GROMACS .gro file of C-alpha atoms in nm:
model
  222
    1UNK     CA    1   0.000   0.000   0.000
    2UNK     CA    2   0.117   0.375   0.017
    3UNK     CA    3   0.232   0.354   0.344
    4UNK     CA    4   0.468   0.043   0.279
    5UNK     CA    5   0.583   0.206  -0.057
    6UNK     CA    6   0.642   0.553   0.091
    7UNK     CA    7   0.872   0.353   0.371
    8UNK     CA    8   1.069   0.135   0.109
    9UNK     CA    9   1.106   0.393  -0.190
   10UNK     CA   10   1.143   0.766   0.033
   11UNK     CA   11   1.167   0.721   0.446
   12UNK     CA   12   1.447   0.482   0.466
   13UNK     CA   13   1.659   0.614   0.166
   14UNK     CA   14   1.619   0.993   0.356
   15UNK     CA   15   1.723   0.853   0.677
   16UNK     CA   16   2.038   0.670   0.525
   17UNK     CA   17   2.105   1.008   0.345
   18UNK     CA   18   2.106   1.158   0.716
   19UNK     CA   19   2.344   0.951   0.865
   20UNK     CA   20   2.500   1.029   0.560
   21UNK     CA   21   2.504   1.353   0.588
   22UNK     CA   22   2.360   1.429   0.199
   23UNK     CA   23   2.017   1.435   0.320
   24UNK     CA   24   1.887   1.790   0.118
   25UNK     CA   25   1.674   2.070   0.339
   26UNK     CA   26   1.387   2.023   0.010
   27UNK     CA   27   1.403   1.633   0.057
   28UNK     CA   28   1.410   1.669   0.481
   29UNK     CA   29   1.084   1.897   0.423
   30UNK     CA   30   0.923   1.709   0.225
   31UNK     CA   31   1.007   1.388   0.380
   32UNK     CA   32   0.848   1.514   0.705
   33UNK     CA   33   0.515   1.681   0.520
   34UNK     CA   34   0.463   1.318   0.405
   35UNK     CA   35   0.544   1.149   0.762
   36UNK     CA   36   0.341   1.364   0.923
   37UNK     CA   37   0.077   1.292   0.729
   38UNK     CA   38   0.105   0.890   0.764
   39UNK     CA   39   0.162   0.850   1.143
   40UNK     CA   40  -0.051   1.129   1.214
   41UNK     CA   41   0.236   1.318   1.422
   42UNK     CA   42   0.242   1.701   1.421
   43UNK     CA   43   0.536   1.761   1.255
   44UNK     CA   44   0.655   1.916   1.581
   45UNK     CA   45   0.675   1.558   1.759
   46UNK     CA   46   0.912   1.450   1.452
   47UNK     CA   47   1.263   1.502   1.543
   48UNK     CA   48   1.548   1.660   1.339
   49UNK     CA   49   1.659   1.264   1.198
   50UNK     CA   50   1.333   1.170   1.060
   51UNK     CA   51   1.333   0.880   1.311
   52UNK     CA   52   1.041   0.719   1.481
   53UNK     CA   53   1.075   0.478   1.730
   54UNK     CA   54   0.780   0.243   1.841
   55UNK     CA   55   0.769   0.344   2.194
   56UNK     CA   56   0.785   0.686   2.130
   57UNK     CA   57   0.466   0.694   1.863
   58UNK     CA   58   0.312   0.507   2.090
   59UNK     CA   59   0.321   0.791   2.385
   60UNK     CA   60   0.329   1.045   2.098
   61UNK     CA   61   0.023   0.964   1.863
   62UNK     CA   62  -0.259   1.070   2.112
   63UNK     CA   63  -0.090   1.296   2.338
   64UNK     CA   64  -0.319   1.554   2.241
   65UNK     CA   65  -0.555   1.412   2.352
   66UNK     CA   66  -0.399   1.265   2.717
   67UNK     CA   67  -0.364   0.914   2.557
   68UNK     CA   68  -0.166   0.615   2.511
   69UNK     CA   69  -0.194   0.402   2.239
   70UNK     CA   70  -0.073  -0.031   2.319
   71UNK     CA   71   0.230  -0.133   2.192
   72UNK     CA   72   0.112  -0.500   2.180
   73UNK     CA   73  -0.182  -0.404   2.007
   74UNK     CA   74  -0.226  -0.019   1.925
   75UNK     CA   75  -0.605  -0.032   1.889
   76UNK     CA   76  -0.610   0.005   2.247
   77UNK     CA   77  -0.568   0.316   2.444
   78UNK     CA   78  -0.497   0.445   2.844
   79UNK     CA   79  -0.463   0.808   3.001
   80UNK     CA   80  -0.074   0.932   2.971
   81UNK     CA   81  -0.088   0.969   3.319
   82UNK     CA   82  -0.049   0.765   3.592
   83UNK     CA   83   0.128   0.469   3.447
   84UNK     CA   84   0.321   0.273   3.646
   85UNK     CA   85   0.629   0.260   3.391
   86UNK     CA   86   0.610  -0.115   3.341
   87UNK     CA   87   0.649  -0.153   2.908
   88UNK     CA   88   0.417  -0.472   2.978
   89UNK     CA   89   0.239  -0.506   3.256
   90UNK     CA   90   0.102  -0.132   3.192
   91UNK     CA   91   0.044  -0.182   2.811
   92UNK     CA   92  -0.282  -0.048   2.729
   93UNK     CA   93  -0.346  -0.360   2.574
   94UNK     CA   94  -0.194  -0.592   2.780
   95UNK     CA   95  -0.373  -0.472   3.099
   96UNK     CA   96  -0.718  -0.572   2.906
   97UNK     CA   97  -0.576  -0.934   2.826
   98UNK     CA   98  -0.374  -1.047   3.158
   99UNK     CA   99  -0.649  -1.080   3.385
  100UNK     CA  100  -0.837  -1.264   3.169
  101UNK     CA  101  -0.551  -1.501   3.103
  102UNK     CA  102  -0.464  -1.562   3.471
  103UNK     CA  103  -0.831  -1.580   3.605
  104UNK     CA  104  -0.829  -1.875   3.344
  105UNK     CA  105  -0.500  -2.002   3.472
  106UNK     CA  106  -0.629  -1.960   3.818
  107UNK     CA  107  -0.919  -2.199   3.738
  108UNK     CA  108  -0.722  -2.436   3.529
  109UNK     CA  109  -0.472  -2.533   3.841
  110UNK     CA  110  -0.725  -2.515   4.078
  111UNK     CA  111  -1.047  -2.709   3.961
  112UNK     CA  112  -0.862  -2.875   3.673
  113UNK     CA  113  -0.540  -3.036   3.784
  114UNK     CA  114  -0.596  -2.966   4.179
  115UNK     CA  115  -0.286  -2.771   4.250
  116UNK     CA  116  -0.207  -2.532   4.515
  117UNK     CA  117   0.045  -2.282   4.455
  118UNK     CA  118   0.104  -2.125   4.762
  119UNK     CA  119   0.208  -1.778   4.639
  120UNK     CA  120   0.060  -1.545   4.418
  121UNK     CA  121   0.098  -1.600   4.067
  122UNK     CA  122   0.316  -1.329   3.920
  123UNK     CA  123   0.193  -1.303   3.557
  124UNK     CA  124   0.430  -1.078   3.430
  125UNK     CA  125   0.714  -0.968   3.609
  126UNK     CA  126   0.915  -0.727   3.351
  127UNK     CA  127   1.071  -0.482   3.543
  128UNK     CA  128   1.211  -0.686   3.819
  129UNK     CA  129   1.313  -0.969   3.597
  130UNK     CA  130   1.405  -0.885   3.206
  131UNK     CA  131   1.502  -0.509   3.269
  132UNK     CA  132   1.822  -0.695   3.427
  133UNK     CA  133   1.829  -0.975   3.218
  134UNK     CA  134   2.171  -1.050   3.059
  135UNK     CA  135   2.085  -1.120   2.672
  136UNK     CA  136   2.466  -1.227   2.541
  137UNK     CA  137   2.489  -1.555   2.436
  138UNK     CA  138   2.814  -1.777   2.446
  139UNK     CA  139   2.975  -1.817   2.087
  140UNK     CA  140   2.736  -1.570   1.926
  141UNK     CA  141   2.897  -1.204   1.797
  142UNK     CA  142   2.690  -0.945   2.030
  143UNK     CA  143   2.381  -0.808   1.860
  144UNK     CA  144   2.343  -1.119   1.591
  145UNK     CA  145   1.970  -1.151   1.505
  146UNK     CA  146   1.817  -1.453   1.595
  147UNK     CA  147   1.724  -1.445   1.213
  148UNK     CA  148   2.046  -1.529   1.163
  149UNK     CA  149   2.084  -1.831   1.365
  150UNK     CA  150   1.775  -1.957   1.163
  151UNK     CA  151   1.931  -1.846   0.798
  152UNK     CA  152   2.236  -2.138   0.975
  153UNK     CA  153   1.931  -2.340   1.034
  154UNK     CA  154   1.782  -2.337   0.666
  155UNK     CA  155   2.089  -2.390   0.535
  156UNK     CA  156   2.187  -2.704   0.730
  157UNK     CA  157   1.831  -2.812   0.688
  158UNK     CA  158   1.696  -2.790   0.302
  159UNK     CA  159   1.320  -2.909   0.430
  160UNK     CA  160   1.316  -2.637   0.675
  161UNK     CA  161   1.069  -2.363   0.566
  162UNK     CA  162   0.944  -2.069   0.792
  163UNK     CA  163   0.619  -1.899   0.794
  164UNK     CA  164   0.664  -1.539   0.940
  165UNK     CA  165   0.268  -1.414   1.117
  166UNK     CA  166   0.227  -1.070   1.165
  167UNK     CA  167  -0.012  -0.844   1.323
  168UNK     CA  168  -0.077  -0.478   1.172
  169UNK     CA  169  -0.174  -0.313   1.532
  170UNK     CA  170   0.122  -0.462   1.667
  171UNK     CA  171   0.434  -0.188   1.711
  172UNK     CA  172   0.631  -0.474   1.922
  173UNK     CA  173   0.707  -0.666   1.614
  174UNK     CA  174   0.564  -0.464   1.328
  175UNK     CA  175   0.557  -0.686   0.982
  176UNK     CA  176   0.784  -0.416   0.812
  177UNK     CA  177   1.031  -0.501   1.086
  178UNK     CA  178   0.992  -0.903   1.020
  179UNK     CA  179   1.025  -0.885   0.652
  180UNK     CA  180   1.313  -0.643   0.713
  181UNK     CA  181   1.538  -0.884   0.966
  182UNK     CA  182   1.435  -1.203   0.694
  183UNK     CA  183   1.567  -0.966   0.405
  184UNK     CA  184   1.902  -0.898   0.637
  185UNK     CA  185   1.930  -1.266   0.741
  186UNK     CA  186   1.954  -1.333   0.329
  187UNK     CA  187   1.716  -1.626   0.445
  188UNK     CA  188   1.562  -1.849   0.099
  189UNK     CA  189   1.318  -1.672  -0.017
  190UNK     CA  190   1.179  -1.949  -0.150
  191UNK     CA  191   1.104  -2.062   0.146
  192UNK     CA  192   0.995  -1.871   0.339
  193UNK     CA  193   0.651  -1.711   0.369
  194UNK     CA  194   0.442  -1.385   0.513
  195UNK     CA  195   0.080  -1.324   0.619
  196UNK     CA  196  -0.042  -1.040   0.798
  197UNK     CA  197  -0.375  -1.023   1.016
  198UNK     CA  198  -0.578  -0.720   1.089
  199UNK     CA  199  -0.427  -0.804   1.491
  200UNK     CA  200  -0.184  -0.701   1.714
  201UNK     CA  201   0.095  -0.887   1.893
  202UNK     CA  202  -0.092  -1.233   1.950
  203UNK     CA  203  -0.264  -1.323   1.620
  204UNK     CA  204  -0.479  -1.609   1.811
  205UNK     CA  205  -0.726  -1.375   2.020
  206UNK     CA  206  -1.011  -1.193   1.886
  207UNK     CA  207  -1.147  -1.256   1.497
  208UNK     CA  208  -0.836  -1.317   1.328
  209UNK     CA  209  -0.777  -1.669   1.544
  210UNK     CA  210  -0.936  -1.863   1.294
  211UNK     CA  211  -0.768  -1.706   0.977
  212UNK     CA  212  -0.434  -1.799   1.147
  213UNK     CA  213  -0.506  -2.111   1.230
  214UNK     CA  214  -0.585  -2.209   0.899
  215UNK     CA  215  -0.318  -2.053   0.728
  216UNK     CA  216  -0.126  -2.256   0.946
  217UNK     CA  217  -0.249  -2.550   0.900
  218UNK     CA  218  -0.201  -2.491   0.533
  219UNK     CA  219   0.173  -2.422   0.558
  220UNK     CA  220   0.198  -2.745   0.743
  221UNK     CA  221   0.059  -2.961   0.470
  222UNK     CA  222   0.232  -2.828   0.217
   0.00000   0.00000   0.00000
């Protein structure tokens, strides 16, 4: 669509032409008219490198209106204010699914399988636990994708194929940024395949469960 083109063709040629340095004050502005215009950002909230981060739309996209869209799912919104800073446990969208997920779990390992815990089950626990969590792995260069350990993996493995699901609400792991690691991972192409859902970060709640599912199934028969 016009978004995607406008991303491949002019936004990510202007911001290599910024780090570059050759980026022209006629491109720049007219660069920006055209961002501002897609994301909805005054062209204020748009700094002097053109960039965008997730998080930062996020906070940015509503503010006018004291709002914050989700990050796992950006159809959902929360006041600005007031948050507790957690990036999960105080997603807008995330606070709407979690209770509904552990009042399940609740039930599950009580009537279910008869268990006791004993202690309060701490659903997600982001800012005490993976804020310090060390993410270097042995043998690996620092910041290798994991797209890259699975390019080794195709290669080792000619059967192995990969189907890559994305949600469009979701600014976690947008689709742009999935076809973008594949493309930098030189994974087959061939092998490899895309769908998107009109979802955010977990493509099996709400309508779009069944559309994934069989999708999925498909890829597995194949």
């Amino acid at each position: 669509d016009a978004a995607s083109a406008f991303a491949r063709e002019t936004y990510e040629p202007a911001l290599r032409a910024h780090l570059d340095g050759t980026l022209s004050a006629e491109m720049r502005a007219s660069v920006l008219q055209d961002l501002s215009r897609l994301t909805g950002l005054p062209e204020s909230a748009i700094g002097e490198d053109l960039y965008i981060d997730e998080r930062s739309y996020a906070k940015a996209a509503l503010q006018a209106r004291g709002l914050e869209i989700g990050m796992y799912d950006s159809r959902y919104t929360l006041p600005l204010a007031n948050s507790g800073g957690d990036p999960v446990a105080d997603d807008p969208a995330m606070t709407r699914y979690v209770p509904g997920f552990v009042a399940a779990f609740h039930q599950m390992i009580r009537n279910d399988l008869n268990v006791s815990l004993g202690r309060p089950y701490a659903s997600i626990r982001w800012r005490e636990l993976l804020f310090g969590w060390n993410w270097t792995r042995a043998g690996v260069a620092e910041g290798q994708s994991y797209a890259t350990d699975l390019a080794w993996a195709m290669r080792r493995n000619p059967d192995l194929r990969v189907l890559v699901a994305s949600g469009y609400y979701d600014l976690v792991t947008t689709p742009a940024d999935a076809r973008a690691s594949i493309a930098a991972a030189r994974l087959p192409e061939d092998r490899v395949s895309f769908t998107d859902y009109a979802s955010g970060h977990m493509l099996y709640l709400g309508g779009t469960s069944e559309a994934f599912s069989a999708d999925l199934r498909a890829f597995l028969e194949k």
